[in-house]
mmCIF file of C-alpha atoms in Angstrom:
data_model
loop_
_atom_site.group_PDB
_atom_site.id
_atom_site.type_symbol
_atom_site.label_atom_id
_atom_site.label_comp_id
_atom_site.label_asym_id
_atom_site.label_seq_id
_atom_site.Cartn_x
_atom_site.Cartn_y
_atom_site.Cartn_z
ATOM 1 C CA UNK A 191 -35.450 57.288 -129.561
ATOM 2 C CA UNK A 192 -32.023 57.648 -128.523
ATOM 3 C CA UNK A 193 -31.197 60.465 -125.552
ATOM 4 C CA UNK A 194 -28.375 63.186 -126.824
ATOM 5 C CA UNK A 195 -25.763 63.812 -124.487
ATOM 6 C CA UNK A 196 -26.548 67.048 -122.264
ATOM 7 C CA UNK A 197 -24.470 70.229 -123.244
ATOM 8 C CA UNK A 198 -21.265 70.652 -121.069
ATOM 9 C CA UNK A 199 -22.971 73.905 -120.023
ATOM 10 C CA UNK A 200 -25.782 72.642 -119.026
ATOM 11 C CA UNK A 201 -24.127 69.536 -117.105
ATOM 12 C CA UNK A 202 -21.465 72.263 -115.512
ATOM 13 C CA UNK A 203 -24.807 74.212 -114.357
ATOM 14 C CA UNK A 204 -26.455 71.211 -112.341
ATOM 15 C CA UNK A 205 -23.365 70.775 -111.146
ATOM 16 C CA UNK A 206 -22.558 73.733 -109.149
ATOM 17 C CA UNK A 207 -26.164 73.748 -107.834
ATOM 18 C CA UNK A 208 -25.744 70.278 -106.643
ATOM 19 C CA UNK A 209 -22.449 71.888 -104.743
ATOM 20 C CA UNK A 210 -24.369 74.654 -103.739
ATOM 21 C CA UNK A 211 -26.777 72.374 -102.284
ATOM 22 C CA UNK A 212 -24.495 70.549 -100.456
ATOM 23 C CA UNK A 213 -22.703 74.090 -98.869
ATOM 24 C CA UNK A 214 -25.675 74.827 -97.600
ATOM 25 C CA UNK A 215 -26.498 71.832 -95.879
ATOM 26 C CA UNK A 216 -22.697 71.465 -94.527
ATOM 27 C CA UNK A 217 -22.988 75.000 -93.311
ATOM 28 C CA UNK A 218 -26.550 74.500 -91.423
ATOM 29 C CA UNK A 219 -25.146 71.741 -89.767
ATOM 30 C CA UNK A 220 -22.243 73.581 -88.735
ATOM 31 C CA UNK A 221 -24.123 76.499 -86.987
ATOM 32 C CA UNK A 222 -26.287 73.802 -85.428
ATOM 33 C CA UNK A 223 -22.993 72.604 -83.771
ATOM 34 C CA UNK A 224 -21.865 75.983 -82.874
ATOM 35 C CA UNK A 225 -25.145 76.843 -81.018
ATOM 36 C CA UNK A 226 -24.883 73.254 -78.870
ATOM 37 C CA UNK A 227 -21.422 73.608 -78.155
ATOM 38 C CA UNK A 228 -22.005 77.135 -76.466
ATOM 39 C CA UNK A 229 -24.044 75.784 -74.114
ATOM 40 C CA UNK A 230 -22.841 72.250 -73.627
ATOM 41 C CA UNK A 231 -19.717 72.148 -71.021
ATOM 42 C CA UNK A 232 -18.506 68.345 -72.698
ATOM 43 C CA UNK A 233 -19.307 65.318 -74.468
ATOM 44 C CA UNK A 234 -19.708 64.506 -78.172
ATOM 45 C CA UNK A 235 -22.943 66.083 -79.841
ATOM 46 C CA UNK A 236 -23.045 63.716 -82.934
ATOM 47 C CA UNK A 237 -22.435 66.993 -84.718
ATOM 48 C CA UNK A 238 -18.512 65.916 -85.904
ATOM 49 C CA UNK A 239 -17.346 65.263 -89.717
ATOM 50 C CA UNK A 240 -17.251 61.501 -90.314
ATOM 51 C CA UNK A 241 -13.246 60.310 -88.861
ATOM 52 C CA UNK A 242 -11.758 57.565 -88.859
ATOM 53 C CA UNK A 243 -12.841 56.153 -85.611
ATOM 54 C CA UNK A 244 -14.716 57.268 -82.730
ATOM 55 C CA UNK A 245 -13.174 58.451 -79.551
ATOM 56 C CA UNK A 246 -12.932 55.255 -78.147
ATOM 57 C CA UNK A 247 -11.047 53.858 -81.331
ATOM 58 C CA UNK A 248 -14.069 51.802 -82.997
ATOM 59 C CA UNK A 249 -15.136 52.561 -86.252
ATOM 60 C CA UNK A 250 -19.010 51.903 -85.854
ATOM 61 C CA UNK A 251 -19.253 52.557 -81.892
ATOM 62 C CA UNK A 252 -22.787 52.488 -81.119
ATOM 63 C CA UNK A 253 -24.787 55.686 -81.248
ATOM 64 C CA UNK A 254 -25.416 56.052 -77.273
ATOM 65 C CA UNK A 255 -21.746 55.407 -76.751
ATOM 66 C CA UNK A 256 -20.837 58.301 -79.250
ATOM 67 C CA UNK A 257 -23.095 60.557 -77.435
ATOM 68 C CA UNK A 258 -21.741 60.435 -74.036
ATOM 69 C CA UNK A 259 -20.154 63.261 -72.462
ATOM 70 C CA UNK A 260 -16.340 62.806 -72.338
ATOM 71 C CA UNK A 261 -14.016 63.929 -69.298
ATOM 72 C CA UNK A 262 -13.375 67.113 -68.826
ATOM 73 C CA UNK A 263 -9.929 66.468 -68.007
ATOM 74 C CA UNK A 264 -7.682 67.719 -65.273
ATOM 75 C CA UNK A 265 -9.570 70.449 -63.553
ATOM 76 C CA UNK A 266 -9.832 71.959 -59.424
ATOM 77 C CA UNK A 267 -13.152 70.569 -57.925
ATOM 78 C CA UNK A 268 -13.030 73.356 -55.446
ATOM 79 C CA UNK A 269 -12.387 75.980 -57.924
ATOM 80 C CA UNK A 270 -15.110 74.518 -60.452
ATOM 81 C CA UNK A 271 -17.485 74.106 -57.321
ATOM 82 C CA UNK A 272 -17.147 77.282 -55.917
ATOM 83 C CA UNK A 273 -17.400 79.188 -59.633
ATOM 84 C CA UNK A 274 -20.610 77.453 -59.230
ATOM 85 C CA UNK A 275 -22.074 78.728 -55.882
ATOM 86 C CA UNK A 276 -20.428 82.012 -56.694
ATOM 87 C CA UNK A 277 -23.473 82.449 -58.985
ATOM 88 C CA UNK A 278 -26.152 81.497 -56.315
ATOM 89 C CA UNK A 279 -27.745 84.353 -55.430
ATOM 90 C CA UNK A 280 -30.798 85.516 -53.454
ATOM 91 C CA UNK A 281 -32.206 87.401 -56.639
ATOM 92 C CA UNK A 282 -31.608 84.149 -58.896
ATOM 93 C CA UNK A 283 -34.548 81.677 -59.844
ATOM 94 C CA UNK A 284 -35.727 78.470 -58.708
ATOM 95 C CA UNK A 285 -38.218 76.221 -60.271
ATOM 96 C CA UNK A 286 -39.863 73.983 -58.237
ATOM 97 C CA UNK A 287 -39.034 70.287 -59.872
ATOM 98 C CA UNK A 288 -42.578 67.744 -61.192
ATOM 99 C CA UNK A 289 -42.168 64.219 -59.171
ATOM 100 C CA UNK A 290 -40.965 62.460 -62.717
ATOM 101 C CA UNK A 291 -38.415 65.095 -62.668
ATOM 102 C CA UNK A 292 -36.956 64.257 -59.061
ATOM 103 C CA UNK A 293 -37.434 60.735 -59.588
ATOM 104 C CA UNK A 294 -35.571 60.911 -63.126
ATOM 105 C CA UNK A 295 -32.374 62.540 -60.973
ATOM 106 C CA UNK A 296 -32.831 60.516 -58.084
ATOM 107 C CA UNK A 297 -32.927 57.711 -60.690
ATOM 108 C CA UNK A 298 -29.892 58.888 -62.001
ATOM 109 C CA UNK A 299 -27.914 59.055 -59.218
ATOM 110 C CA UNK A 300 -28.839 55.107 -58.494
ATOM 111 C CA UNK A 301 -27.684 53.904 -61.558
ATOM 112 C CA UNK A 302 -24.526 55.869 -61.585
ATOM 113 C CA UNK A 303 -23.700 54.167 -58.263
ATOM 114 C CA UNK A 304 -24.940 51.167 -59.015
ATOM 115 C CA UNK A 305 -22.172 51.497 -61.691
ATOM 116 C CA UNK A 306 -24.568 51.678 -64.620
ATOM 117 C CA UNK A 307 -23.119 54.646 -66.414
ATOM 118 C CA UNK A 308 -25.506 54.163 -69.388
ATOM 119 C CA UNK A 309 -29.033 54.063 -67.373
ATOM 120 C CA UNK A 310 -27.809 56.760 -65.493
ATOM 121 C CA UNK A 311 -27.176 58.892 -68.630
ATOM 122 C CA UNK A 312 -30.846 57.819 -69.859
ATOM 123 C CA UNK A 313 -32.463 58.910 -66.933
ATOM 124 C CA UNK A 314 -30.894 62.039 -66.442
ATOM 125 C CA UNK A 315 -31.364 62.812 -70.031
ATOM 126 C CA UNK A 316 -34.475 62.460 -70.063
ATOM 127 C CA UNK A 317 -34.895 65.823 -67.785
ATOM 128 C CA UNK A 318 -31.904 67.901 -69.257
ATOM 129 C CA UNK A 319 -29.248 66.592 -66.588
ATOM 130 C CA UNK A 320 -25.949 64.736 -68.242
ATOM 131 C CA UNK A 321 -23.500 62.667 -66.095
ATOM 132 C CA UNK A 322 -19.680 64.078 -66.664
ATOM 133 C CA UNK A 323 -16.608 62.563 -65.207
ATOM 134 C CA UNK A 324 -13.607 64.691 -63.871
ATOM 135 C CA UNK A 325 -10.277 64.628 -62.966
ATOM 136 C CA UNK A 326 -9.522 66.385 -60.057
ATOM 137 C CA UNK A 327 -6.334 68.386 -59.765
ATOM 138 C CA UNK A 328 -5.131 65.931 -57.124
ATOM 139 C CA UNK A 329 -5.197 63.243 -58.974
ATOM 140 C CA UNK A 330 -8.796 61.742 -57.789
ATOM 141 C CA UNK A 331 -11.957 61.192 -60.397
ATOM 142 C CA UNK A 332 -15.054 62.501 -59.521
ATOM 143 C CA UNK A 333 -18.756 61.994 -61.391
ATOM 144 C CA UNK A 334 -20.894 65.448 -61.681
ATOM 145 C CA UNK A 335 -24.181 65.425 -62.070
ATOM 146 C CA UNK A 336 -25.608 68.353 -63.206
ATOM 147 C CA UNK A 337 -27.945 70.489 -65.488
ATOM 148 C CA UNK A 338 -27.392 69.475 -69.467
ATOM 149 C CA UNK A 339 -26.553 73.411 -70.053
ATOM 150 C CA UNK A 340 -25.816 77.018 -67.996
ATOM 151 C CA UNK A 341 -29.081 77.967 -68.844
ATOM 152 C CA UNK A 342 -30.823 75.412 -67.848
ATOM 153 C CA UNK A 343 -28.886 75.342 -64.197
ATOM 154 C CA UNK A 344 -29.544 79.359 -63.790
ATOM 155 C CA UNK A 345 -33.285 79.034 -64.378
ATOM 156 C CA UNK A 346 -34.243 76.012 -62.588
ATOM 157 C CA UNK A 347 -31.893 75.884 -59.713
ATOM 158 C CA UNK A 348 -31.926 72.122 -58.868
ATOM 159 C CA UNK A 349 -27.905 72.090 -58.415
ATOM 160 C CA UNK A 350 -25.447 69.431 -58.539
ATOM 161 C CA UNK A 351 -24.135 65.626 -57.033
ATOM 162 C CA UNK A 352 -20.616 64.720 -56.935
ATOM 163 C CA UNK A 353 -19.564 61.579 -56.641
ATOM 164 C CA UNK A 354 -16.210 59.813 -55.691
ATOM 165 C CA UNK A 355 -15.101 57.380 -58.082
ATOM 166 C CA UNK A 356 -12.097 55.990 -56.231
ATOM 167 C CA UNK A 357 -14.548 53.014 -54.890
ATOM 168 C CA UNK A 358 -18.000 52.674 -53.547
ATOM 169 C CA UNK A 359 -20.202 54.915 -52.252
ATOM 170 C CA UNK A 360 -20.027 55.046 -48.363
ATOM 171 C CA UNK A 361 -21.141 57.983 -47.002
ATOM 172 C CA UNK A 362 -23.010 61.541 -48.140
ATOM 173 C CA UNK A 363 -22.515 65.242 -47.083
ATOM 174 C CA UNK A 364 -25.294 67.892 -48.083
ATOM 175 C CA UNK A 365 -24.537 71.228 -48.485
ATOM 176 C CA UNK A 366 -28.157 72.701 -48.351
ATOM 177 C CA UNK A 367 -27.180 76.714 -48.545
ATOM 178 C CA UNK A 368 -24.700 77.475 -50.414
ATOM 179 C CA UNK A 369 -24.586 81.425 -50.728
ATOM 180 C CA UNK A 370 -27.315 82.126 -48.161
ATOM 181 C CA UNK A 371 -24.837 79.649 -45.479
ATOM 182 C CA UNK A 372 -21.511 81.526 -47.041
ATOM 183 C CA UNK A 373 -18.217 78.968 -47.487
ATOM 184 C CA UNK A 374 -20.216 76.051 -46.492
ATOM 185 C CA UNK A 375 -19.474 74.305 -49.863
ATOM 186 C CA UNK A 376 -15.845 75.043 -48.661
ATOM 187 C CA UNK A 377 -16.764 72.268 -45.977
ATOM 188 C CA UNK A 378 -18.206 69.983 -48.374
ATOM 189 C CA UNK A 379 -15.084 70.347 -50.978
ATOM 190 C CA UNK A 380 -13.185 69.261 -48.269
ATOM 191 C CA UNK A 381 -14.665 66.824 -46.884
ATOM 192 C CA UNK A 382 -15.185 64.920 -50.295
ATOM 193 C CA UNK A 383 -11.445 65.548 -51.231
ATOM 194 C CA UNK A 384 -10.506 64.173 -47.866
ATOM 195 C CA UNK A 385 -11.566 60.906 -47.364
ATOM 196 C CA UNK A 386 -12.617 58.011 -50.189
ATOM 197 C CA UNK A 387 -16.738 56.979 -50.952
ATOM 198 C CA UNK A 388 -18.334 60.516 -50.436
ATOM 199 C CA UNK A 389 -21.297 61.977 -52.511
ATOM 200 C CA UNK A 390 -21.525 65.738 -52.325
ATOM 201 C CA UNK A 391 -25.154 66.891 -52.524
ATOM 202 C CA UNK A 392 -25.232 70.604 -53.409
ATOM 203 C CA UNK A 393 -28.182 72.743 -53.764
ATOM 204 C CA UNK A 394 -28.782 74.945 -56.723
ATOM 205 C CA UNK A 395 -30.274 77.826 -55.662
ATOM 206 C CA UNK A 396 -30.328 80.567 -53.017
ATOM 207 C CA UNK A 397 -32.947 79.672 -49.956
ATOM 208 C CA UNK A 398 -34.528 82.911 -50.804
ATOM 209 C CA UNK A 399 -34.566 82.372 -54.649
ATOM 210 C CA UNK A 400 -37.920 83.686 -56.188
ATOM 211 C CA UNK A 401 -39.697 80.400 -57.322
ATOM 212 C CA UNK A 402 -43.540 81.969 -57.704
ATOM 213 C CA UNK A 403 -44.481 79.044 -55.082
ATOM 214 C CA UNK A 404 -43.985 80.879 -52.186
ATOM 215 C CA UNK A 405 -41.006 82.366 -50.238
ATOM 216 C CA UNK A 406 -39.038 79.135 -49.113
ATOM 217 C CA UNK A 407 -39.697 76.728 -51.940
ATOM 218 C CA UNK A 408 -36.114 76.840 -52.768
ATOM 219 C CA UNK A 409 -35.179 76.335 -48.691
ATOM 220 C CA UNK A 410 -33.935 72.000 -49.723
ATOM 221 C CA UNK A 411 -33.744 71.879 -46.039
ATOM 222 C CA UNK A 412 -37.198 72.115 -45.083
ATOM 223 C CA UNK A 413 -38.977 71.180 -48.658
ATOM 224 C CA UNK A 414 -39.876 67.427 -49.374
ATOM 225 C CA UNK A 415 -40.518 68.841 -53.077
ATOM 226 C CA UNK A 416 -37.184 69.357 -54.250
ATOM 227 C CA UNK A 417 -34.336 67.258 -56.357
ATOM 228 C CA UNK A 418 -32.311 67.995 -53.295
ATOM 229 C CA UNK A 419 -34.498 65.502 -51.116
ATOM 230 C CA UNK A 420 -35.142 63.311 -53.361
ATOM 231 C CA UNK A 421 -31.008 62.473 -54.259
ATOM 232 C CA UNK A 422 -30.637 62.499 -50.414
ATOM 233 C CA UNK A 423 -33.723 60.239 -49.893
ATOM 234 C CA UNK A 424 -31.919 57.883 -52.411
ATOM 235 C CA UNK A 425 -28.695 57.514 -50.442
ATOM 236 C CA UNK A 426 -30.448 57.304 -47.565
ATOM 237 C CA UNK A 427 -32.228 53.739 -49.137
ATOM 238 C CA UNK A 428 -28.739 52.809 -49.605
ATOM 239 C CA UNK A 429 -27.866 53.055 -45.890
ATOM 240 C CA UNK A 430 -25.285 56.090 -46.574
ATOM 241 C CA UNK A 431 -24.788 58.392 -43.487
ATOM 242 C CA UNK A 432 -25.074 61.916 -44.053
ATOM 243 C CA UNK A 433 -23.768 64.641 -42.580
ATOM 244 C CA UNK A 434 -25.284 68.304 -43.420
ATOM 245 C CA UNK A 435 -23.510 71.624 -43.101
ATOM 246 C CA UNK A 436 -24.569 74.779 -42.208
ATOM 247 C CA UNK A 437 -23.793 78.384 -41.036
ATOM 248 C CA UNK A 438 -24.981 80.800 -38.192
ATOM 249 C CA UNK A 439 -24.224 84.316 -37.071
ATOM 250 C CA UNK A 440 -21.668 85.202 -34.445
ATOM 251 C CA UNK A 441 -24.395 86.460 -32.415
ATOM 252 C CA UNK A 442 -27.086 83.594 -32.579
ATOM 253 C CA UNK A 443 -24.906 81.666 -29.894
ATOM 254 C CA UNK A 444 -21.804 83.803 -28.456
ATOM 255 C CA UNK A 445 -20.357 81.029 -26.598
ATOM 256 C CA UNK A 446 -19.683 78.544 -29.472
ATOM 257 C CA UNK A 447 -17.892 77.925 -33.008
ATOM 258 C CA UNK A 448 -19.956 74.604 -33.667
ATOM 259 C CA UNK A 449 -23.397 72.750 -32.988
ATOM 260 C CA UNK A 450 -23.568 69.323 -33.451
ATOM 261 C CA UNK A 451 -26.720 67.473 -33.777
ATOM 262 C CA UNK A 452 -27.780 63.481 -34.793
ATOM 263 C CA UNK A 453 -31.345 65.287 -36.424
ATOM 264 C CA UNK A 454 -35.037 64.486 -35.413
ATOM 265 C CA UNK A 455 -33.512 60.605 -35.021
ATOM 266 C CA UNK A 456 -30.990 58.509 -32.954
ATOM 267 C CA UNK A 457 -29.290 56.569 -35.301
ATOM 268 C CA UNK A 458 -26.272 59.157 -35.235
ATOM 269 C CA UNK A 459 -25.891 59.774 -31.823
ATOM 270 C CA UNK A 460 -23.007 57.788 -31.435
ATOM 271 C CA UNK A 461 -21.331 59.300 -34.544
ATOM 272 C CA UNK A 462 -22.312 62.864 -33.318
ATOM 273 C CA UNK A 463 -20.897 62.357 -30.307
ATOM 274 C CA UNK A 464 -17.362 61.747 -31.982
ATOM 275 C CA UNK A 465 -17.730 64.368 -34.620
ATOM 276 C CA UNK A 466 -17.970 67.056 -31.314
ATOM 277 C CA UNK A 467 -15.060 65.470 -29.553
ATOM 278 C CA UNK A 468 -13.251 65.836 -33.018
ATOM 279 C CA UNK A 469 -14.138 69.372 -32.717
ATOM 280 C CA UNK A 470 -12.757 70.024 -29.575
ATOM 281 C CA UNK A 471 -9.267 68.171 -30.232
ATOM 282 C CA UNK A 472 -9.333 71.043 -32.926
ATOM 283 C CA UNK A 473 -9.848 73.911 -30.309
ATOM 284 C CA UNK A 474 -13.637 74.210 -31.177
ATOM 285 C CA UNK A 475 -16.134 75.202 -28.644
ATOM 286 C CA UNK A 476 -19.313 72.876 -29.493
ATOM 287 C CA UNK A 477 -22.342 72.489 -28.582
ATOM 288 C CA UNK A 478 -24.169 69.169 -28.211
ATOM 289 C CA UNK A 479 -28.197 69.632 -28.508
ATOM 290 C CA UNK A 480 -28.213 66.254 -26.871
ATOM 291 C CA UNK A 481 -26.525 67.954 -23.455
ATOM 292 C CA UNK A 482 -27.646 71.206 -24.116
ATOM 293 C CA UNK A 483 -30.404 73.648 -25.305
ATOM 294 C CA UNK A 484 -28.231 75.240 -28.522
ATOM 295 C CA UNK A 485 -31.063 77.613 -29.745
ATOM 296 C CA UNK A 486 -32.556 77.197 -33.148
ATOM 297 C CA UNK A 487 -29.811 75.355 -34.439
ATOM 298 C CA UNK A 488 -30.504 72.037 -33.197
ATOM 299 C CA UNK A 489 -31.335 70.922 -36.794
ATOM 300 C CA UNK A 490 -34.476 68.771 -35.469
ATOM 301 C CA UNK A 491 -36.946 69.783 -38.504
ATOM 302 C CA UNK A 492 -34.981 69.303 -41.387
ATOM 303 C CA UNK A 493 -36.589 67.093 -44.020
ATOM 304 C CA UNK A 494 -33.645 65.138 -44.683
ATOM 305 C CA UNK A 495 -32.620 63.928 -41.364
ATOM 306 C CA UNK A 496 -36.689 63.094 -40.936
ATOM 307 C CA UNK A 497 -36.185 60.710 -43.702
ATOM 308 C CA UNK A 498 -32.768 59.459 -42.582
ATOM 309 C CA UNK A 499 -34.562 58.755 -39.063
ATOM 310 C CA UNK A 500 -37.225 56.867 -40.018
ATOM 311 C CA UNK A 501 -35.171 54.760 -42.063
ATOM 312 C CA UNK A 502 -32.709 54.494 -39.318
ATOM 313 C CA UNK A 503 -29.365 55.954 -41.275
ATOM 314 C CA UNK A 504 -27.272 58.209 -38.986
ATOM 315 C CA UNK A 505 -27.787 61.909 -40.141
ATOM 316 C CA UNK A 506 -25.450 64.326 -38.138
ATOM 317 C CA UNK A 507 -26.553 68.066 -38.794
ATOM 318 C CA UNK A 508 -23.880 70.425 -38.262
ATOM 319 C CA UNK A 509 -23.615 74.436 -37.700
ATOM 320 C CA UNK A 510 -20.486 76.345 -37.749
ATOM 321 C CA UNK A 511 -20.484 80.011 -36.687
ATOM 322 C CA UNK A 512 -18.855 82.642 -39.152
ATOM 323 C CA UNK A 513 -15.573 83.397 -37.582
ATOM 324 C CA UNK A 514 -15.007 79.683 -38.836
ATOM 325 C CA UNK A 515 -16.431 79.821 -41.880
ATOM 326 C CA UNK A 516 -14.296 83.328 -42.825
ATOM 327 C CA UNK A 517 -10.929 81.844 -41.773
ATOM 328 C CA UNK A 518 -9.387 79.175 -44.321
ATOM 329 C CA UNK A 519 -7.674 78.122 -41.655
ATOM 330 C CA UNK A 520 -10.487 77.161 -39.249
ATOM 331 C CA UNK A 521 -12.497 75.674 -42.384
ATOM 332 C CA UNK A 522 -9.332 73.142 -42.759
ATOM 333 C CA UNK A 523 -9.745 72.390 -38.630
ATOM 334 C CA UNK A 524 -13.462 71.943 -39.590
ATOM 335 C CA UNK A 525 -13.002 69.456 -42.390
ATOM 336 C CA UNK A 526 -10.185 67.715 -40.035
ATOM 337 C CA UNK A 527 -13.297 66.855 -37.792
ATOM 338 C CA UNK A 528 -15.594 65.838 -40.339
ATOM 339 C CA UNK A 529 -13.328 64.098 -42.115
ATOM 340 C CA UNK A 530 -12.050 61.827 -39.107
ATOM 341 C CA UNK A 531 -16.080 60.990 -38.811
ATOM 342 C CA UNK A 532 -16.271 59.862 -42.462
ATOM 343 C CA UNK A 533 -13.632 57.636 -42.551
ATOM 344 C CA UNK A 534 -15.276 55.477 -39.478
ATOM 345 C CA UNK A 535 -18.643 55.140 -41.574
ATOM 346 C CA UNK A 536 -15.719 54.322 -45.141
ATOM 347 C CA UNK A 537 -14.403 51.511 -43.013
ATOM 348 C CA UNK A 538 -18.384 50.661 -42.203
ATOM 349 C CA UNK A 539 -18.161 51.378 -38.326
#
């Protein structure tokens, strides 16, 4: 039996349901890459119409490669820092990380310096963190590590690493409190702009942040338990130096602008000892916990410089009053210091 030929009408008809179809699908994936790109800062999605070639000018460029966030481009690291800390607030949320998520970051961060770019990417994924590269304003790249999405960053609270890309990784600086210590990241901006190898460890989340586990889960300084500790812990393994910043009241000690301390160890007595002469030359008045009692500010408890002790890394934890902190002009003395202290442990002394 021999089939007849289908009616135009009837072969117009399947037609435009086959189209209609086909709109429907286009436009479901289309608000599927509207929703991901509101909360994804860069990189591709794998949501694009088919082109050409990929952004890296091959044709079939593997699907991992596709994926990867791109550079954000020219952008201020202070400004995009401190629009960061801007939002830490003592009413804001922390959740306190599992140990595969701190390992997964602290993983992360390995690879990246290690200069695996792609196993750093994995791991982070793999716990809603991405690895993004930017271009600072001056001229200098930079590697953020950071939450996948803004929601994800406001609920949990596990904050950020930077990382210099100009060479290897030398030294670290920790900014534990940003918000609750007020301009501190100011010192940490600094610092990382001002001298080649730093990594910038920046909390997340206000020291008094309700977590639900207690009332100073979310204090990094004093809380083996956190992503915080566990990045630092990492560097530390890699014999990187840390200095830590902090801020005190006017009132808590009178007498002085700065308190310098090498921690609970004495690896960085030698280096603390320079970092409060280099306050002085700057017209600082400093106190040195290892000539003087310098109140509760002596740093001697924090979990980090525990960790750095034991392993023997120097670990220099450092308090600068507010009259400092307030004055952009004192902050840039401040950063002169520390920055004169990084450059001996860049050029490995």
């Amino acid at each position: 039996m021999t089939t007849q030929p289908a009616p135009r009408s009837v072969a117009r008809a399947a037609a435009r349901a086959a189209r209609t179809v086909r709109t429907a699908r286009t436009a479901r994936a289309v608000l599927s890459c509207v929703l991901l790109g509101a909360v994804a800062l860069t990189g591709a999605t794998g949501c694009g119409g088919p082109s050409p070639a990929s952004a890296d000018g091959h044709k079939n460029a593997p699907a991992a490669r596709k994926a990867a966030p791109e550079p954000t481009g020219s952008a201020d690291l202070g400004r995009r820092i401190t629009d960061y800390t801007a939002g830490i607030t003592a009413d804001g949320s922390y959740r306190v990380p599992t140990e595969r998520e701190r390992r997964a970051v602290a993983e992360g961060v390995r690879a990246l310096l290690d200069g695996d770019r792609a196993a750093a990417a994995r791991s982070l994924a793999g716990v809603g963190y991405a690895v993004r590269t930017l271009a600072d304003s001056g001229g200098a790249r930079y590697a953020e590590i950071a939450d996948a999405t803004r929601e994800g960053e406001v609920r949990r609270g596990w904050g950020r690493v930077y990382a210099d890309l100009r060479g290897p990784a030398r030294w670290q600086v920790q900014v534990p409190h940003p918000s609750a210590d007020q301009r501190t990241e100011q010192l940490g901006i600094g610092l990382l702009r001002g001298t080649p190898g730093g990594v910038l460890v920046l909390a997340g989340a206000h020291r008094a942040a309700d977590s639900g586990a207690g009332p100073d889960a979310a204090d990094v300084a004093h809380r083996r338990d956190s992503v915080f500790a566990a990045v630092s812990d990492t560097l530390a393994d890699r014999r990187l130096p840390a200095v830590q910043v902090h801020g005190f009241a006017d009132s808590s000690l009178p007498d002085h602008d700065v308190v310098v301390s090498p921690g609970s160890g004495e690896a960085g007595l030698p280096s603390a000892r320079r970092l409060a002469a280099a306050y002085r030359a700057q017209g600082m008045r400093v106190c040195e916990v290892w000539e003087r009692y310098c109140g509760r500010l002596e740093g001697r408890t924090n979990v980090e410089g525990e960790y750095a002790g034991e392993a023997g890394v120097p670990f220099l934890h450092v308090e600068h009053n507010r009259r400092v902190r307030d004055d952009d002009g004192l902050v840039a003395k401040a950063v002169r210091a520390l920055v004169e202290i990084a450059k001996t442990w860049g050029a490995g002394r």
